[in-house]
């Protein structure tokens, strides 16, 4: 798989995740996006849709991590940047494989409020979610070091603003909006990774174009140089 294709997997992860949530939020019976977290969509007869969404989005981020490894190495963030993006993807896969516990009245018939106890798979789901959040916050600061070294000031600032916005959304005190804020946080995290993947893909294209121009120029110079001795000999 080409490096550019791997990077584009990171661009697609967000639309896959958020697009699936939107369709399910509008069609799943009993689901209220204002009060039901995304994870609850993994439950019920159609829970497989959200499970597949978690796994597919995580797999796309794993592919993106492989692409980032190719374009960032050697150099700053060349090791930890891709590793943290991979952890982000693995966390999503864990969150999909190990479903959360029913609560808040969803799926229909489930008790209202938080579950009385957390099951083993519910605990592993939370571990996956925590790994995803922590690795994303960490990768922002790791990538910032790379952008600073490259002199990309705007990108370096974005690496600070994105986690700041994420933390503000997550820490907002009103519990009634928690579910929608989790969606907003997901949009911020996926959007940031997509932007980085696009930036690196564009840089890769620019480098390829420059390399081709240099190769063509060298070939033309070689051809011109190769004709000179023949011309002089003819004289």
Short mmCIF file of C-alpha atoms in Angstrom, two decimals:
data_model
loop_
_atom_site.label_atom_id
_atom_site.label_comp_id
_atom_site.label_asym_id
_atom_site.label_seq_id
_atom_site.Cartn_x
_atom_site.Cartn_y
_atom_site.Cartn_z
CA UNK A 1 0.00 0.00 0.00
CA UNK A 2 1.42 3.38 -0.95
CA UNK A 3 2.37 5.93 1.69
CA UNK A 4 -0.15 8.40 0.33
CA UNK A 5 -2.95 5.83 0.59
CA UNK A 6 -1.98 5.05 4.18
CA UNK A 7 -2.12 8.73 5.08
CA UNK A 8 -5.53 9.08 3.46
CA UNK A 9 -6.79 6.35 5.76
CA UNK A 10 -6.29 8.86 8.58
CA UNK A 11 -8.39 11.38 6.68
CA UNK A 12 -11.23 8.88 6.25
CA UNK A 13 -11.32 7.70 9.88
CA UNK A 14 -13.24 10.74 11.11
CA UNK A 15 -15.96 10.75 8.45
CA UNK A 16 -16.48 7.00 8.96
CA UNK A 17 -16.84 7.39 12.73
CA UNK A 18 -18.91 10.57 12.82
CA UNK A 19 -20.97 9.69 9.76
CA UNK A 20 -21.94 6.36 11.30
CA UNK A 21 -22.88 8.07 14.56
CA UNK A 22 -25.06 10.61 12.76
CA UNK A 23 -26.97 7.99 10.80
CA UNK A 24 -27.53 5.87 13.90
CA UNK A 25 -28.49 8.88 16.01
CA UNK A 26 -31.24 9.65 13.52
CA UNK A 27 -32.48 6.09 13.04
CA UNK A 28 -31.96 4.02 16.22
CA UNK A 29 -35.16 3.67 18.24
CA UNK A 30 -34.87 5.13 21.72
CA UNK A 31 -31.48 6.74 21.16
CA UNK A 32 -31.22 10.36 22.24
CA UNK A 33 -27.94 11.95 21.09
CA UNK A 34 -28.30 14.63 23.74
CA UNK A 35 -28.17 12.16 26.64
CA UNK A 36 -26.86 8.84 25.33
CA UNK A 37 -23.08 8.44 24.76
CA UNK A 38 -21.84 7.04 21.47
CA UNK A 39 -20.73 3.82 23.16
CA UNK A 40 -24.32 2.83 23.98
CA UNK A 41 -24.93 2.36 20.26
CA UNK A 42 -22.85 -0.82 20.54
CA UNK A 43 -25.75 -2.44 22.43
CA UNK A 44 -28.99 -3.90 21.15
CA UNK A 45 -29.87 -5.74 17.95
CA UNK A 46 -28.08 -3.18 15.77
CA UNK A 47 -25.13 -2.81 18.10
CA UNK A 48 -22.90 -4.52 15.56
CA UNK A 49 -23.00 -1.35 13.45
CA UNK A 50 -21.26 0.75 16.11
CA UNK A 51 -18.91 -2.11 16.98
CA UNK A 52 -17.87 -2.26 13.32
CA UNK A 53 -17.53 1.52 13.31
CA UNK A 54 -15.14 1.49 16.26
CA UNK A 55 -13.06 -1.29 14.72
CA UNK A 56 -13.00 0.21 11.21
CA UNK A 57 -12.04 3.67 12.48
CA UNK A 58 -9.30 2.16 14.63
CA UNK A 59 -7.97 0.12 11.71
CA UNK A 60 -7.86 3.25 9.54
CA UNK A 61 -5.81 5.04 12.20
CA UNK A 62 -3.43 2.08 12.39
CA UNK A 63 -2.89 2.40 8.64
CA UNK A 64 -2.36 6.14 9.03
CA UNK A 65 0.24 5.45 11.73
CA UNK A 66 2.14 3.28 9.25
CA UNK A 67 2.06 6.10 6.72
CA UNK A 68 3.23 8.66 9.27
CA UNK A 69 6.11 6.39 10.22
CA UNK A 70 7.30 6.45 6.63
CA UNK A 71 7.15 10.24 6.23
CA UNK A 72 8.30 11.32 9.70
CA UNK A 73 11.37 9.12 10.03
CA UNK A 74 14.11 10.07 10.54
CA UNK A 75 13.58 13.15 12.65
CA UNK A 76 11.65 14.42 15.62
CA UNK A 77 8.35 12.63 16.29
CA UNK A 78 9.45 9.96 13.83
CA UNK A 79 9.06 7.23 16.44
CA UNK A 80 6.60 8.42 19.05
CA UNK A 81 4.25 10.21 16.66
CA UNK A 82 3.28 7.06 14.74
CA UNK A 83 3.31 4.96 17.94
CA UNK A 84 0.81 7.26 19.65
CA UNK A 85 -1.46 7.36 16.60
CA UNK A 86 -1.34 3.55 16.58
CA UNK A 87 -2.30 3.48 20.27
CA UNK A 88 -5.20 5.75 19.38
CA UNK A 89 -6.38 3.24 16.81
CA UNK A 90 -5.89 0.27 19.13
CA UNK A 91 -7.93 2.07 21.79
CA UNK A 92 -10.82 2.45 19.37
CA UNK A 93 -10.64 -1.22 18.43
CA UNK A 94 -10.69 -2.20 22.12
CA UNK A 95 -13.68 0.08 22.68
CA UNK A 96 -15.46 -1.75 19.88
CA UNK A 97 -14.57 -5.32 20.79
CA UNK A 98 -15.42 -4.84 24.48
CA UNK A 99 -18.81 -3.16 24.67
CA UNK A 100 -19.92 -0.77 27.38
CA UNK A 101 -22.63 -1.53 29.96
CA UNK A 102 -26.26 -0.60 29.38
CA UNK A 103 -27.54 2.50 31.12
CA UNK A 104 -29.45 5.76 30.81
CA UNK A 105 -32.43 3.81 29.50
CA UNK A 106 -30.65 2.53 26.38
CA UNK A 107 -31.17 0.19 24.75
CA UNK A 108 -34.91 0.35 25.44
CA UNK A 109 -35.65 -1.54 28.64
CA UNK A 110 -32.27 -0.81 30.24
CA UNK A 111 -32.33 0.81 33.70
CA UNK A 112 -32.17 4.58 33.94
CA UNK A 113 -29.01 6.17 35.23
CA UNK A 114 -25.54 4.67 35.45
CA UNK A 115 -25.15 0.87 35.72
CA UNK A 116 -24.98 -0.45 39.28
CA UNK A 117 -21.70 -2.23 38.58
CA UNK A 118 -19.17 -2.22 35.78
CA UNK A 119 -18.65 -5.53 34.00
CA UNK A 120 -15.23 -6.75 32.88
CA UNK A 121 -15.98 -5.87 29.27
CA UNK A 122 -17.31 -2.49 30.34
CA UNK A 123 -14.05 -1.85 32.21
CA UNK A 124 -11.98 -2.81 29.16
CA UNK A 125 -14.15 -0.52 27.06
CA UNK A 126 -13.23 2.36 29.37
CA UNK A 127 -9.55 1.40 29.13
CA UNK A 128 -9.77 1.61 25.35
CA UNK A 129 -11.51 4.97 25.52
CA UNK A 130 -8.93 6.32 27.99
CA UNK A 131 -6.05 5.08 25.81
CA UNK A 132 -7.55 6.82 22.81
CA UNK A 133 -7.94 10.14 24.61
CA UNK A 134 -4.54 10.07 26.32
CA UNK A 135 -2.62 9.05 23.20
CA UNK A 136 -4.27 11.77 21.13
CA UNK A 137 -3.39 14.47 23.66
CA UNK A 138 0.19 13.19 23.76
CA UNK A 139 0.59 13.06 19.98
CA UNK A 140 -0.39 16.73 19.71
CA UNK A 141 2.61 17.76 21.80
CA UNK A 142 4.94 15.24 20.14
CA UNK A 143 4.04 16.50 16.66
CA UNK A 144 4.44 20.08 17.82
CA UNK A 145 8.16 19.42 18.33
CA UNK A 146 8.39 18.29 14.71
CA UNK A 147 6.57 21.34 13.38
CA UNK A 148 8.72 23.68 15.47
CA UNK A 149 11.86 22.02 14.09
CA UNK A 150 10.52 22.48 10.55
CA UNK A 151 9.66 26.13 11.18
CA UNK A 152 5.93 25.57 10.66
CA UNK A 153 4.67 28.00 13.27
CA UNK A 154 0.98 27.80 12.42
CA UNK A 155 1.02 24.04 12.74
CA UNK A 156 2.91 24.31 16.01
CA UNK A 157 0.21 26.65 17.34
CA UNK A 158 -2.51 24.28 16.10
CA UNK A 159 -0.88 21.51 18.13
CA UNK A 160 -1.57 23.60 21.23
CA UNK A 161 -5.01 24.91 20.33
CA UNK A 162 -6.48 21.52 19.39
CA UNK A 163 -5.89 19.85 22.78
CA UNK A 164 -6.93 23.05 24.55
CA UNK A 165 -10.25 23.03 22.71
CA UNK A 166 -10.65 19.32 23.43
CA UNK A 167 -10.07 19.78 27.16
CA UNK A 168 -12.45 22.74 27.36
CA UNK A 169 -15.19 20.72 25.66
CA UNK A 170 -14.55 17.68 27.86
CA UNK A 171 -14.38 19.64 31.12
CA UNK A 172 -17.47 21.79 30.55
CA UNK A 173 -19.46 21.47 33.81
CA UNK A 174 -22.96 20.85 32.41
CA UNK A 175 -23.61 17.10 32.50
CA UNK A 176 -26.73 17.42 30.36
CA UNK A 177 -24.56 18.12 27.32
CA UNK A 178 -21.93 15.46 28.04
CA UNK A 179 -22.93 13.13 25.20
CA UNK A 180 -22.84 15.85 22.56
CA UNK A 181 -19.57 17.16 23.97
CA UNK A 182 -18.07 13.70 23.55
CA UNK A 183 -19.07 13.86 19.89
CA UNK A 184 -17.52 17.32 19.60
CA UNK A 185 -14.34 16.02 21.22
CA UNK A 186 -14.24 13.16 18.72
CA UNK A 187 -14.63 15.65 15.87
CA UNK A 188 -11.70 17.70 17.20
CA UNK A 189 -9.42 14.69 17.59
CA UNK A 190 -10.28 13.10 14.25
CA UNK A 191 -10.12 16.48 12.53
CA UNK A 192 -6.65 17.21 13.87
CA UNK A 193 -5.27 13.84 12.78
CA UNK A 194 -6.90 14.24 9.36
CA UNK A 195 -5.31 17.67 8.95
CA UNK A 196 -1.87 16.31 9.86
CA UNK A 197 -2.29 13.40 7.45
CA UNK A 198 -3.32 15.77 4.65
CA UNK A 199 -0.39 18.08 5.38
CA UNK A 200 2.07 15.21 5.23
CA UNK A 201 0.48 13.82 2.06
CA UNK A 202 0.77 17.25 0.41
CA UNK A 203 4.40 17.54 1.51
CA UNK A 204 5.06 14.08 0.10
CA UNK A 205 3.55 15.08 -3.26
CA UNK A 206 5.65 18.25 -3.32
CA UNK A 207 8.81 16.29 -2.58
CA UNK A 208 7.97 13.76 -5.31
CA UNK A 209 7.41 16.57 -7.81
CA UNK A 210 10.71 18.20 -6.90
CA UNK A 211 12.54 14.90 -7.17
CA UNK A 212 11.06 14.25 -10.62
CA UNK A 213 12.05 17.74 -11.78
CA UNK A 214 15.58 17.23 -10.52
CA UNK A 215 15.77 13.83 -12.22
CA UNK A 216 14.50 15.26 -15.51
CA UNK A 217 16.96 18.13 -15.31
CA UNK A 218 19.84 15.77 -14.63
CA UNK A 219 18.84 13.55 -17.54
CA UNK A 220 18.67 16.50 -19.93
CA UNK A 221 22.05 17.74 -18.76
CA UNK A 222 23.53 14.30 -19.28
CA UNK A 223 22.10 14.09 -22.79
CA UNK A 224 23.41 17.54 -23.68
CA UNK A 225 26.81 16.70 -22.29
CA UNK A 226 26.83 13.43 -24.16
CA UNK A 227 26.40 15.14 -27.54
CA UNK A 228 29.20 17.64 -27.11
CA UNK A 229 32.12 15.27 -27.63
CA UNK A 230 30.50 13.94 -30.80
CA UNK A 231 30.00 17.45 -32.16
CA UNK A 232 33.58 18.44 -31.41
CA UNK A 233 34.89 15.24 -32.96
CA UNK A 234 33.02 16.02 -36.15
CA UNK A 235 34.83 19.31 -36.41
#
